[in-house]
Structures are given as structure tokens and as C-alpha cells.
Amino acid sequence: EEFPDQYDTQLGNRLVLQSEAGIHPSFATASMGMSAVMMAVVGLLLLIACVNVANLFLARAQDRRKEMALRLSLGAGRGRIVQQLLTESVIFALLAGGAGLVLAWFATGALHAFRPAMDGPWAFDIELDRAVLLFTTAISVAAGIVFGMVPALQATKPDTMSEVKGDATAGRRRSRMSSGLVVFQMALSLLLLISSGLFLRSLQGAAQIDPGFDDPSNLVTAAIDPELLGYEEAEVRRVLDRLMEEMKALPEVSEVGLASWLPLGLNNSDRGIGVPGYEFGENERRSIPYTHVSEGYFEAMGVGVVEGRTFQRTDDEGGAPVMVVNRRFAERFWPDESALGRVVETAGREWEVVGVVETGKYQSLGENPVEFMFFPKRQLFFSGTTLVARTPADPQAVLARIRGIVRGIDPDMPVYDLRTMENHMGTALLPSRLGGIVLGLFGLLGLTLAAVGIYGVMAYSVSQRRRELGIRVALGADRTEVERMVLKEGLRLALLGSAIGLVGAFGAAQLVQGMLYNVSALDPFAFGIVPVLLVGVAALAVYVPARKAARSDPIGALRSE
């Protein structure tokens, strides 16, 4: 309904050209930075999973230590046994990689259905092609070899006499290595969880930033471009005037305005200026972003006026060139003075400042205050136009009325970006929103992997000590004391890993500080609650085998040996 077939190509080309010419550098930088963070997070998850698997292989190798000792005693070559064990680990990794590809195949269906909060001929080319298959195979083989090598080498150490005799020394060495892997895994998990927590907090902070205009949920937008239908300048002006008049006549609309492009979108334009009486430094920036707006724009957007006036109907092509600047612009060029009546040279003319408005957010929610210029849309012609209308009523009903009004003017005129200002702001929030959601999911996955890993190690450790714990209980040891002893050992590993992870998370937080909105790199929630959560989950994972060990039958434990 919004893209008539005969104008799809023209409209798509116009949108693409505008995006290529003026996409926000901050948006592109944020997207690139988020991609780097995602790659690092995926690497951490792979590492955590591989450490889990390495621990499982270590446990399996310990169970087979007598078998391997007998093989070596009977003349088997160590290299041959290592090759066999590595083959097993690689097969395991390839099966896991195949399962991952199946999950990815289902996930791409969801990604194809995803649309960002913006109109346009968007296409997400996300396919499982040959390159993905080769990459997955290479990663699987590499992970199988790297993380299967140490257990394989440990299993084939030529200490055959002690293994055959059942000496526990070798088992204790493997137990120490397994414990070291648990500490490493806890550190990685905490690093991942704190990073996820920071981005989730950043998403909350971004939603609370003042964009410089009032209540975006009650502000609706719609974009048209009459030039796409071959309209001349005079005809375009008549179309826009009629659109404004019919919108003002709607009882559910309180204020209406037009703009060439809105803040916090993908479009961005700037131009060099000259300010009489102001000397620019050698490297001082003199190119200032701007937009063209109509009368009623500031009132519809709810932008506060600091001094002077906003644009009027008489500020047209026959009137004197006037402009409105934001507070940041006035403070830079005329500090401690009134900006009204001052002159700015740009676009081949001298423009008189007739008003100053509050400084808002124009390119991204995280930007520092920047200078901005507003020119009357009637004095600087630009066909592409976005209508903004404020309504105390249901925004969706007003959006439907806008479509009807445009079709009443010209049934063939395409309407795009028909949405609330809150949805429009999704463009600025897109990197942060994606980062918060995806990193949050990855953080939960990392937490699950850590819990499974520490549970597996502690459960195996308890099973190896079943005879010892049975003797302790048989000799009168209190079951609660046995439970406390096992818990203490597991929590010691968790706390040591958490301490190491906190140091790593502190360094990582400094690296992503520039991608966070309204959140300190040392956010108390992320660095306070997340470690407690992780240690709590680890304690629960340790408690289950500890309780099982304390309540085991000592006679059965002794007989099993």
C-alpha cells in the first residue's frame, strides 16, 4: 500500500542515494563497534564451551587411565594413542558443528523476517553458503584438535606403573588441571556476563536520554516526495501547502510541521559557514549540520524556544533570509551575548538569526552537544519532505488519516516512513537495542555453560572421592560437615575465577565505554549484581553433588571399591 509498483524503483533509488550520501558516521561507527563486540562475544562463548568439553575429556581420560597404561605397557605407541583420542574429539566437534549448522538454518528464518524501524527496500542476505560451511568445518576441526590435545597428552603420559597399580597421584594432577579449567571458565563467564549487563544497562540508559523534543509516542511522521511523480517546484509547494492545511483541519491533530529530514534518522547534511566578527582557528570545525523546516515544526516537535521566534508563514521566498539556531550554536559564536539579529553567511547568502532553540540530539543519542541550523523550508526548496504531527489521540488513527489525505491529493503519490516518532527513534537505538538483546541472550547462554561446567566437574570430583567420603561418614563425620567441605572446595574455584574475571571485565569495560549510553564503565549493577548472580549459580551447581555426597550410603561406597 505504501509503495506503488510503478514507483518502487524510483523511491528505492532515492532512499538509497540519501542513505549513501548522508548516513550518520556515528551510526556507522556504532554498528562497526557492535560487530566487533559480537565477534568477541561469540569467541568467548566458543572458548567457554570448549573449556567445558576439555574438562569432560579430562574426566573421560581419567576413567580410561588404566586402559591407556595397559596399552602403553603392551607396546602401543604414544603417538598412535594420541591420534586415536584426537580422532574421537574431532568427530565429537564435527557432530557439534553439524548441530550448530542446523540451529543456524532455523535462526536465519527469523533473521529474514527482521525489519529495522525504518522504511525502504531493505533486504537481508543471510544464507548458509559454502563459505559458512567451510568456516564451520574449520572451526570444528580446530576446536577438536586444540581442546582435545591436552587431555590426549595427559591420558598417554608414560607413568604406566602408578596407573596400573591405581596410584592416585596422577588422578590428583588431572584434578588440579580440571580445577584450573573451571577457574578459567568462571573468569570468561563473568567477563561475558558483565559485558552483557553493561549493554543491557546501556539500552535502559538510551531510552532515558532526552532527545530534545517532547513525548515521541504522540508524534507521528510520514514522508512524501512529489518530485518522484514529475512535479515542478511550484506544484510541489502547492501540494505541501494543501497537505499542511488538511492536516491542521483534523480535530485529533494539535500541531503540524514539515522538515526535509528528522533528527535521529539516517539522513545528515552540513554546510560550511562564515560568522562576521568570529575568527575560526586553523583546525576548528566550520561545517555545521542543518535541516529545512516549515512553520509549526518546532511547536509540533515540542522543541523549547530559548529566545526570539520560530518560523512563520511569511518566511517564504519573497522574505528576508532568516534562520533559527540551537543554544549550542549561539554559545559557541556569541557567548554571553544575544544571538538575535546576528548574521551567518552560508549557501551564498547572509542569514539573520531570528530565534534560538534548545540543543537536542541530531545524529545519535550518545552524541555530545553539537551546533545545528534550521532554515525556512519556504526559502530553501527541497522536494523530499517529512510531515510531523502531534496528536493527543490514537497515533495509529492519525496515521491512517494521513494516508487518506495524501491519496486525496494524488492517488499515485507514495507515502513512506509512516510511523510514530518513537518508532523513528528505533534507528538511533538499533545498535544499542540489538547489542542489549543479543548480548543478553549470549550472557544467559554463558551462564548456563558455566553452571553446567562447574556442576560436571564437581559431580565427577565427588564420584572419584566416593570411597573417601564414605569412610569419613562411617568414622562419624557429620553429613552437614561433609556437605560444607565439598561446597567450600567448589566455591573456592568459583570465587577465584570471579576475581580474575572482574579484572578482565574492568579492562573490557574501558574499551566499550564509547558505545554505552548513560552508563558508567564501572556500573554498580553490572559489577555488583552480576558477580553475585554468577557465584550464586555456581553455588547451586556445587550444592547438588555436595548434597548427594553427604547423603550417600557409606557401606555401599566401601563395597563399590
Coordinates of C-alpha atoms in Angstrom, one line a residue:
E1 CA 0.0 0.0 0.0
E2 CA 2.9 2.4 0.7
F3 CA 5.0 1.5 -2.4
P4 CA 3.0 1.6 -5.7
D5 CA 4.7 -0.8 -8.1
Q6 CA 5.4 1.9 -10.7
Y7 CA 7.4 4.0 -8.2
D8 CA 9.2 1.2 -6.3
T9 CA 12.4 1.6 -8.2
Q10 CA 12.4 5.4 -8.1
L11 CA 11.6 5.6 -4.4
G12 CA 14.1 2.9 -3.6
N13 CA 16.9 4.7 -5.5
R14 CA 16.0 7.9 -3.8
L15 CA 16.2 6.3 -0.3
V16 CA 19.5 4.5 -1.2
L17 CA 21.1 7.7 -2.6
Q18 CA 20.1 9.6 0.5
S19 CA 21.5 6.9 2.8
E20 CA 24.7 6.7 0.9
A21 CA 25.2 10.4 0.8
G22 CA 24.3 11.2 4.4
I23 CA 24.3 8.2 6.7
H24 CA 25.4 9.2 10.1
P25 CA 29.1 8.5 10.8
S26 CA 28.1 7.8 14.4
F27 CA 25.5 5.2 13.4
A28 CA 28.1 3.5 11.1
T29 CA 30.7 3.6 13.8
A30 CA 28.3 2.2 16.4
S31 CA 27.4 -0.6 14.0
M32 CA 31.0 -1.5 13.3
G33 CA 31.8 -1.3 17.0
M34 CA 28.9 -3.6 17.8
S35 CA 30.0 -6.0 15.2
A36 CA 33.4 -6.2 16.8
V37 CA 31.8 -6.8 20.2
M38 CA 29.6 -9.5 18.8
M39 CA 32.6 -11.3 17.3
A40 CA 34.4 -11.1 20.7
V41 CA 31.4 -12.4 22.5
V42 CA 31.0 -15.3 20.1
G43 CA 34.7 -16.1 20.5
L44 CA 34.2 -16.1 24.3
L45 CA 31.2 -18.4 24.1
L46 CA 33.1 -20.8 21.9
L47 CA 36.0 -20.7 24.4
I48 CA 33.7 -21.4 27.3
A49 CA 32.1 -24.3 25.5
C50 CA 35.5 -25.7 24.5
V51 CA 36.7 -25.5 28.1
N52 CA 33.7 -27.4 29.2
V53 CA 34.4 -30.1 26.6
A54 CA 38.1 -30.2 27.6
N55 CA 37.0 -30.8 31.2
L56 CA 34.8 -33.7 30.0
F57 CA 37.6 -35.2 28.0
L58 CA 39.9 -34.9 31.0
A59 CA 37.4 -36.7 33.1
R60 CA 37.0 -39.3 30.4
A61 CA 40.7 -39.7 30.2
Q62 CA 41.0 -40.2 33.9
D63 CA 38.4 -43.0 33.7
R64 CA 40.4 -44.7 30.9
R65 CA 43.9 -44.2 32.5
K66 CA 44.3 -47.8 33.4
E67 CA 43.3 -48.8 29.9
M68 CA 45.8 -46.4 28.4
A69 CA 48.5 -47.6 30.8
L70 CA 48.0 -51.2 29.8
R71 CA 48.1 -50.2 26.1
L72 CA 51.4 -48.4 26.6
S73 CA 52.8 -51.4 28.7
L74 CA 51.9 -53.8 25.9
G75 CA 53.9 -51.7 23.4
A76 CA 51.4 -49.3 21.8
G77 CA 53.0 -46.1 20.6
R78 CA 52.1 -42.9 22.4
G79 CA 51.6 -41.1 19.1
R80 CA 49.1 -43.8 17.9
I81 CA 47.0 -43.4 21.1
V82 CA 47.1 -39.6 20.8
Q83 CA 45.9 -39.9 17.3
Q84 CA 43.0 -42.2 18.3
L85 CA 41.9 -39.8 21.1
L86 CA 42.2 -36.7 18.8
T87 CA 40.1 -38.5 16.2
E88 CA 37.4 -39.1 18.8
S89 CA 37.5 -35.4 19.9
V90 CA 37.4 -34.1 16.3
I91 CA 34.4 -36.4 15.5
F92 CA 32.7 -35.0 18.6
A93 CA 33.5 -31.4 17.4
L94 CA 32.2 -32.1 13.9
L95 CA 28.9 -33.5 15.2
A96 CA 28.6 -30.4 17.4
G97 CA 29.3 -28.2 14.4
G98 CA 26.7 -30.0 12.3
A99 CA 24.2 -29.5 15.1
G100 CA 25.1 -25.8 15.1
L101 CA 24.5 -25.5 11.4
V102 CA 21.0 -27.0 11.8
L103 CA 20.3 -24.4 14.5
A104 CA 21.7 -21.7 12.3
W105 CA 19.4 -22.8 9.5
F106 CA 16.4 -22.2 11.7
A107 CA 17.8 -18.9 13.0
T108 CA 18.2 -17.5 9.5
G109 CA 14.5 -17.8 9.0
A110 CA 13.9 -15.5 12.0
L111 CA 16.6 -13.0 10.7
H112 CA 15.0 -12.9 7.3
A113 CA 11.7 -11.7 9.0
F114 CA 13.5 -9.0 10.9
R115 CA 12.9 -5.4 9.8
P116 CA 14.6 -2.4 11.3
A117 CA 12.5 0.6 12.4
M118 CA 12.7 2.3 9.0
D119 CA 11.1 2.1 5.6
G120 CA 12.9 1.3 2.4
P121 CA 13.8 -1.6 0.1
W122 CA 15.7 -3.5 2.7
A123 CA 17.0 -7.0 2.0
F124 CA 18.9 -9.1 4.5
D125 CA 21.1 -11.6 2.5
I126 CA 21.8 -14.1 5.3
E127 CA 22.3 -17.6 3.8
L128 CA 24.2 -20.7 4.8
D129 CA 26.5 -20.9 1.8
R130 CA 29.7 -22.8 1.1
A131 CA 31.8 -20.2 2.9
V132 CA 29.8 -20.7 6.1
L133 CA 30.1 -24.5 5.8
L134 CA 33.9 -24.3 5.3
F135 CA 34.3 -21.9 8.2
T136 CA 32.2 -24.1 10.5
T137 CA 34.1 -27.2 9.5
A138 CA 37.5 -25.4 10.0
I139 CA 36.4 -24.1 13.5
S140 CA 35.1 -27.5 14.5
V141 CA 38.3 -29.3 13.5
A142 CA 40.5 -26.7 15.1
A143 CA 38.5 -26.8 18.3
G144 CA 38.5 -30.6 18.4
I145 CA 42.3 -30.7 17.9
V146 CA 43.3 -27.8 20.3
F147 CA 41.0 -28.7 23.1
G148 CA 41.4 -32.4 22.7
M149 CA 45.2 -32.3 22.6
V150 CA 45.8 -31.7 26.3
P151 CA 43.5 -34.4 27.6
A152 CA 45.0 -36.8 25.0
L153 CA 48.6 -36.0 26.1
Q154 CA 47.6 -36.3 29.7
A155 CA 46.0 -39.7 29.1
T156 CA 49.1 -41.1 27.4
K157 CA 51.8 -39.9 29.9
P158 CA 54.1 -42.9 30.2
D159 CA 53.7 -43.3 34.0
T160 CA 52.3 -46.7 33.5
M161 CA 53.4 -48.4 36.7
S162 CA 51.5 -46.0 39.0
E163 CA 48.4 -46.1 36.8
V164 CA 48.3 -49.9 36.7
K165 CA 48.8 -50.0 40.5
G166 CA 46.0 -47.5 41.0
D167 CA 48.2 -44.7 42.4
A168 CA 46.1 -41.6 42.9
T169 CA 48.9 -39.1 42.2
A170 CA 48.1 -39.0 38.5
G171 CA 44.4 -38.5 39.2
R172 CA 45.2 -35.6 41.5
R173 CA 47.3 -34.0 38.8
R174 CA 44.4 -34.2 36.4
S175 CA 42.1 -32.9 39.1
R176 CA 44.3 -29.9 39.5
M177 CA 44.2 -29.3 35.7
S178 CA 40.4 -29.7 35.7
S179 CA 40.1 -27.2 38.6
G180 CA 42.3 -24.8 36.7
L181 CA 39.9 -25.1 33.7
V182 CA 36.9 -24.4 35.9
V183 CA 38.6 -21.2 37.2
F184 CA 39.3 -20.2 33.6
Q185 CA 35.8 -20.9 32.6
M186 CA 34.4 -18.8 35.5
A187 CA 36.6 -15.9 34.6
L188 CA 35.4 -16.0 31.0
S189 CA 31.8 -16.3 32.0
L190 CA 32.0 -13.4 34.4
L191 CA 33.6 -11.3 31.6
L192 CA 30.8 -12.2 29.3
L193 CA 28.1 -11.6 31.8
I194 CA 29.4 -8.2 32.9
S195 CA 29.7 -7.1 29.3
S196 CA 26.1 -8.2 28.6
G197 CA 25.0 -6.4 31.8
L198 CA 26.7 -3.2 30.6
F199 CA 24.9 -3.3 27.3
L200 CA 21.6 -4.0 28.8
R201 CA 22.0 -1.1 31.2
S202 CA 23.1 1.0 28.2
L203 CA 19.8 0.1 26.5
Q204 CA 17.9 1.3 29.5
G205 CA 20.0 4.5 29.6
A206 CA 19.5 5.2 25.9
A207 CA 15.7 5.1 26.4
Q208 CA 16.0 7.7 29.2
I209 CA 18.1 10.2 27.2
D210 CA 16.3 13.5 26.4
P211 CA 16.3 13.7 22.6
G212 CA 15.4 17.4 22.7
F213 CA 11.7 17.1 21.8
D214 CA 8.6 16.1 23.8
D215 CA 6.8 12.8 24.0
P216 CA 7.8 11.0 20.8
S217 CA 4.9 8.4 21.3
N218 CA 2.3 11.1 20.4
L219 CA 4.2 12.4 17.4
V220 CA 3.5 10.8 14.0
T221 CA 5.6 11.1 10.8
A222 CA 5.0 10.5 7.1
A223 CA 7.3 11.2 4.2
I224 CA 6.5 12.1 0.6
D225 CA 8.4 13.3 -2.4
P226 CA 6.2 14.8 -5.2
E227 CA 9.3 15.2 -7.5
L228 CA 9.1 11.4 -7.9
L229 CA 5.9 12.0 -9.9
G230 CA 7.5 14.7 -12.0
Y231 CA 6.0 17.7 -10.1
E232 CA 7.7 21.1 -10.7
E233 CA 8.7 23.3 -7.8
A234 CA 5.5 25.4 -7.9
E235 CA 3.4 22.3 -7.9
V236 CA 5.4 20.7 -5.1
R237 CA 4.8 23.9 -3.0
R238 CA 1.0 23.7 -3.6
V239 CA 0.9 20.0 -2.7
L240 CA 2.8 20.7 0.6
D241 CA 0.5 23.7 1.5
R242 CA -2.6 21.6 0.9
L243 CA -1.2 18.8 3.0
M244 CA -0.5 21.2 5.8
E245 CA -4.0 22.8 5.6
E246 CA -5.8 19.5 5.6
M247 CA -3.8 18.1 8.5
K248 CA -4.4 21.3 10.6
A249 CA -8.1 20.8 10.0
L250 CA -8.1 17.4 11.7
P251 CA -9.6 17.7 15.2
E252 CA -7.3 15.0 16.5
V253 CA -4.1 16.9 15.4
S254 CA -2.9 19.8 17.6
E255 CA 0.3 20.9 15.7
V256 CA 1.7 20.2 12.2
G257 CA 5.1 20.9 10.6
L258 CA 7.3 19.8 7.8
A259 CA 11.0 19.0 7.7
S260 CA 13.4 17.9 5.0
W261 CA 14.8 15.3 7.4
L262 CA 14.2 14.5 11.0
P263 CA 16.7 14.1 13.8
L264 CA 18.0 10.7 14.8
G265 CA 17.4 9.2 11.4
L266 CA 19.8 8.1 8.6
N267 CA 20.0 11.4 6.7
N268 CA 22.5 14.0 7.6
S269 CA 23.7 17.2 5.8
D270 CA 26.0 20.0 6.8
R271 CA 27.5 23.1 5.1
G272 CA 30.3 25.5 5.8
I273 CA 29.5 28.8 7.4
G274 CA 31.1 32.2 8.0
V275 CA 30.3 34.3 11.0
P276 CA 31.2 38.1 10.8
G277 CA 33.4 39.1 13.7
Y278 CA 34.4 35.5 14.5
E279 CA 37.8 34.1 13.6
F280 CA 38.0 30.3 13.1
G281 CA 41.0 28.5 14.3
E282 CA 43.3 26.6 12.0
N283 CA 41.7 23.2 12.7
E284 CA 38.4 24.4 14.0
R285 CA 35.3 22.8 12.5
R286 CA 33.2 25.3 10.5
S287 CA 30.9 22.8 8.8
I288 CA 27.5 22.8 10.7
P289 CA 24.7 20.3 10.2
Y290 CA 21.3 21.7 9.2
T291 CA 17.8 21.0 8.0
H292 CA 14.9 22.8 6.3
V293 CA 11.7 23.1 8.4
S294 CA 8.3 24.9 8.0
E295 CA 6.3 27.0 10.3
G296 CA 4.8 24.8 13.1
Y297 CA 7.7 22.4 13.1
F298 CA 9.1 23.4 16.5
E299 CA 5.7 23.5 18.0
A300 CA 4.8 20.1 16.7
M301 CA 8.1 18.6 17.9
G302 CA 7.9 20.3 21.2
V303 CA 11.3 21.9 20.9
G304 CA 11.8 24.6 23.6
V305 CA 12.5 28.2 22.4
V306 CA 15.3 30.0 24.3
E307 CA 14.9 33.4 22.7
G308 CA 13.3 35.1 19.7
R309 CA 10.8 33.4 17.5
T310 CA 10.3 30.4 15.3
F311 CA 9.4 30.4 11.6
Q312 CA 6.2 32.0 10.2
R313 CA 4.2 31.6 7.1
T314 CA 5.7 34.9 5.8
D315 CA 9.2 33.5 5.9
D316 CA 9.0 32.5 2.2
E317 CA 10.9 33.0 -1.0
G318 CA 9.9 36.7 -1.0
G319 CA 11.0 37.4 2.5
A320 CA 14.4 38.2 4.0
P321 CA 16.6 35.2 4.6
V322 CA 16.2 34.1 8.3
M323 CA 17.3 31.2 10.3
V324 CA 17.0 29.6 13.7
V325 CA 20.0 28.1 15.6
N326 CA 20.3 26.0 18.7
R327 CA 21.7 27.0 22.0
R328 CA 25.0 25.3 21.4
F329 CA 25.4 27.3 18.2
A330 CA 24.7 30.6 19.9
E331 CA 27.0 29.8 22.9
R332 CA 29.9 29.0 20.5
F333 CA 29.8 32.0 18.3
W334 CA 28.3 34.7 20.6
P335 CA 29.0 33.7 24.2
D336 CA 27.3 35.8 26.9
E337 CA 25.5 37.8 24.1
S338 CA 22.2 37.6 22.4
A339 CA 22.2 35.8 19.1
L340 CA 19.1 37.6 17.8
G341 CA 19.9 39.8 14.8
R342 CA 23.3 38.2 14.2
V343 CA 24.3 37.2 10.7
V344 CA 25.6 33.9 9.4
E345 CA 27.0 33.5 5.9
T346 CA 26.2 30.3 4.1
A347 CA 24.6 28.9 1.0
G348 CA 25.6 32.1 -0.9
R349 CA 23.6 34.4 1.3
E350 CA 23.6 36.2 4.6
W351 CA 21.0 34.8 7.1
E352 CA 19.7 36.7 10.1
V353 CA 19.2 34.7 13.3
V354 CA 15.6 35.3 14.5
G355 CA 15.4 32.5 17.1
V356 CA 17.4 30.2 19.4
V357 CA 16.0 26.8 20.4
E358 CA 17.2 24.2 22.9
T359 CA 20.0 21.9 21.8
G360 CA 18.8 18.4 21.0
K361 CA 20.1 15.1 19.7
Y362 CA 20.5 15.1 15.9
Q363 CA 22.7 12.3 14.8
S364 CA 22.8 9.8 17.8
L365 CA 21.5 9.7 21.3
G366 CA 25.0 9.4 22.6
E367 CA 26.5 12.4 20.9
N368 CA 27.9 15.4 22.7
P369 CA 26.0 18.7 22.3
V370 CA 26.6 20.0 18.7
E371 CA 25.7 23.2 16.8
F372 CA 22.7 23.0 14.5
M373 CA 21.0 25.3 12.0
F374 CA 17.4 25.4 10.8
F375 CA 16.4 27.2 7.6
P376 CA 12.8 28.0 6.4
K377 CA 11.6 25.3 4.1
R378 CA 9.8 28.0 2.0
Q379 CA 13.1 29.8 1.4
L380 CA 15.3 26.8 0.6
F381 CA 13.3 24.5 -1.7
F382 CA 13.7 20.7 -1.1
S383 CA 11.0 18.4 -2.5
G384 CA 11.6 15.4 -0.2
T385 CA 9.5 16.2 2.9
T386 CA 8.6 14.5 6.2
L387 CA 5.4 15.6 7.9
V388 CA 5.3 15.7 11.7
A389 CA 2.0 16.0 13.5
R390 CA 1.3 15.9 17.3
T391 CA -1.8 14.3 18.5
P392 CA -3.3 13.7 21.9
A393 CA -5.4 10.9 20.3
D394 CA -4.6 7.5 19.0
P395 CA -1.4 7.8 16.8
Q396 CA -2.5 4.9 14.6
A397 CA -5.8 6.5 13.7
V398 CA -3.9 9.7 12.7
L399 CA -1.5 7.7 10.5
A400 CA -4.5 6.3 8.7
R401 CA -5.9 9.8 8.1
I402 CA -2.6 10.9 6.7
R403 CA -2.6 8.2 4.1
G404 CA -6.1 9.1 3.1
I405 CA -5.2 12.8 2.8
V406 CA -2.2 12.1 0.6
R407 CA -4.3 9.8 -1.7
G408 CA -6.9 12.5 -1.9
I409 CA -4.2 14.9 -3.2
D410 CA -2.8 12.4 -5.6
P411 CA -3.7 8.7 -5.6
D412 CA -0.4 7.7 -7.1
M413 CA 1.8 9.5 -4.6
P414 CA 3.8 7.1 -2.5
V415 CA 3.9 7.6 1.3
Y416 CA 6.8 6.1 3.3
D417 CA 8.1 6.3 6.9
L418 CA 4.5 6.3 8.1
R419 CA 5.0 5.7 11.8
T420 CA 5.3 7.3 15.3
M421 CA 8.4 9.3 16.2
E422 CA 9.0 6.7 18.8
N423 CA 9.4 4.1 16.1
H424 CA 11.6 6.5 14.1
M425 CA 13.9 6.7 17.0
G426 CA 14.4 3.0 16.7
T427 CA 17.0 3.8 14.1
A428 CA 19.2 5.6 16.7
L429 CA 18.5 2.9 19.2
L430 CA 19.1 0.0 16.7
P431 CA 22.8 -0.7 17.6
S432 CA 22.2 -0.5 21.3
R433 CA 19.0 -2.5 21.2
L434 CA 20.5 -5.3 19.1
G435 CA 23.6 -5.3 21.3
G436 CA 21.5 -5.4 24.5
I437 CA 19.2 -8.2 23.3
V438 CA 21.8 -10.4 21.6
L439 CA 24.4 -9.9 24.3
G440 CA 21.8 -10.6 27.0
L441 CA 20.9 -13.9 25.3
F442 CA 24.6 -14.8 24.9
G443 CA 25.2 -13.9 28.6
L444 CA 22.4 -16.3 29.7
L445 CA 24.0 -19.0 27.4
G446 CA 27.4 -18.3 29.0
L447 CA 25.8 -18.5 32.5
T448 CA 24.3 -21.9 31.6
L449 CA 27.6 -23.2 30.2
A450 CA 29.4 -22.1 33.4
A451 CA 26.8 -23.8 35.6
V452 CA 26.9 -27.0 33.6
G453 CA 30.7 -26.9 33.6
I454 CA 31.2 -26.5 37.3
Y455 CA 28.4 -29.0 38.1
G456 CA 30.1 -31.5 35.8
V457 CA 33.5 -31.1 37.4
M458 CA 32.2 -31.2 41.0
A459 CA 29.9 -34.1 40.3
Y460 CA 32.9 -36.0 38.8
S461 CA 35.1 -35.0 41.7
V462 CA 32.6 -36.2 44.2
S463 CA 32.2 -39.5 42.3
Q464 CA 36.0 -40.0 42.4
R465 CA 36.1 -39.3 46.2
R466 CA 33.1 -41.5 47.0
R467 CA 35.2 -44.0 48.9
E468 CA 36.9 -41.3 50.9
L469 CA 33.7 -39.5 51.8
G470 CA 32.1 -42.9 52.7
I471 CA 35.0 -43.6 55.1
R472 CA 34.5 -40.1 56.7
V473 CA 30.8 -40.7 57.3
A474 CA 31.5 -44.3 58.6
L475 CA 34.0 -42.9 61.1
G476 CA 31.4 -40.5 62.4
A477 CA 31.8 -37.3 60.3
D478 CA 28.7 -35.1 60.4
R479 CA 26.9 -35.2 57.0
T480 CA 26.5 -31.4 57.1
E481 CA 30.2 -31.0 57.6
V482 CA 30.9 -33.3 54.6
E483 CA 28.4 -31.2 52.6
R484 CA 30.1 -28.0 53.7
M485 CA 33.6 -29.3 52.8
V486 CA 32.5 -30.1 49.2
L487 CA 30.7 -26.8 48.9
K488 CA 33.8 -25.0 50.1
E489 CA 36.1 -26.6 47.5
G490 CA 33.7 -25.8 44.7
L491 CA 33.1 -22.2 45.8
R492 CA 36.8 -21.6 46.2
L493 CA 37.2 -22.3 42.4
A494 CA 34.2 -20.1 41.6
L495 CA 35.5 -17.1 43.7
L496 CA 39.0 -17.4 42.3
G497 CA 37.6 -17.4 38.7
S498 CA 35.3 -14.5 39.6
A499 CA 38.2 -12.4 40.9
I500 CA 40.2 -13.0 37.7
G501 CA 37.1 -12.3 35.6
L502 CA 36.5 -9.0 37.4
V503 CA 39.9 -7.8 36.4
G504 CA 39.3 -8.7 32.8
A505 CA 35.9 -7.2 32.8
F506 CA 37.3 -3.9 34.1
G507 CA 39.6 -3.7 31.1
A508 CA 36.9 -4.7 28.6
A509 CA 34.5 -2.1 30.0
Q510 CA 37.1 0.6 29.3
L511 CA 37.2 -0.5 25.6
V512 CA 33.4 -0.3 25.1
Q513 CA 32.8 2.9 27.2
G514 CA 32.2 4.9 24.0
M515 CA 29.4 2.6 23.0
L516 CA 27.5 2.9 26.2
Y517 CA 24.6 5.4 26.8
N518 CA 24.2 7.0 30.2
V519 CA 26.1 4.2 31.8
S520 CA 29.5 4.2 33.6
A521 CA 32.1 1.7 32.5
L522 CA 32.1 0.7 36.2
D523 CA 28.3 0.4 36.5
P524 CA 27.4 -0.8 40.1
F525 CA 24.7 -3.1 38.8
A526 CA 27.0 -4.9 36.3
F527 CA 30.0 -5.1 38.6
G528 CA 28.0 -5.7 41.8
I529 CA 24.9 -7.8 41.0
V530 CA 26.3 -9.9 38.1
P531 CA 29.3 -11.5 40.1
V532 CA 26.9 -12.3 42.9
L533 CA 24.5 -13.9 40.4
L534 CA 27.3 -16.0 38.9
V535 CA 28.6 -17.1 42.2
G536 CA 25.1 -18.0 43.3
V537 CA 24.5 -20.1 40.2
A538 CA 27.9 -21.8 40.8
A539 CA 27.0 -22.5 44.4
L540 CA 23.7 -24.1 43.3
A541 CA 25.7 -26.2 40.8
V542 CA 28.1 -27.3 43.5
Y543 CA 25.4 -27.9 46.1
V544 CA 23.7 -30.7 44.2
P545 CA 26.7 -33.1 44.1
A546 CA 27.7 -31.9 47.6
R547 CA 24.3 -32.9 49.0
K548 CA 24.5 -36.2 47.1
A549 CA 27.9 -36.9 48.6
A550 CA 26.8 -36.1 52.1
R551 CA 23.7 -38.4 51.9
S552 CA 25.5 -41.3 50.2
D553 CA 25.5 -44.8 51.9
P554 CA 29.0 -45.3 53.4
I555 CA 28.7 -49.1 53.3
G556 CA 27.7 -49.1 49.6
A557 CA 30.6 -46.7 48.9
L558 CA 33.1 -49.0 50.5
R559 CA 31.7 -52.1 48.9
S560 CA 31.8 -50.5 45.4
E561 CA 35.6 -50.3 45.7

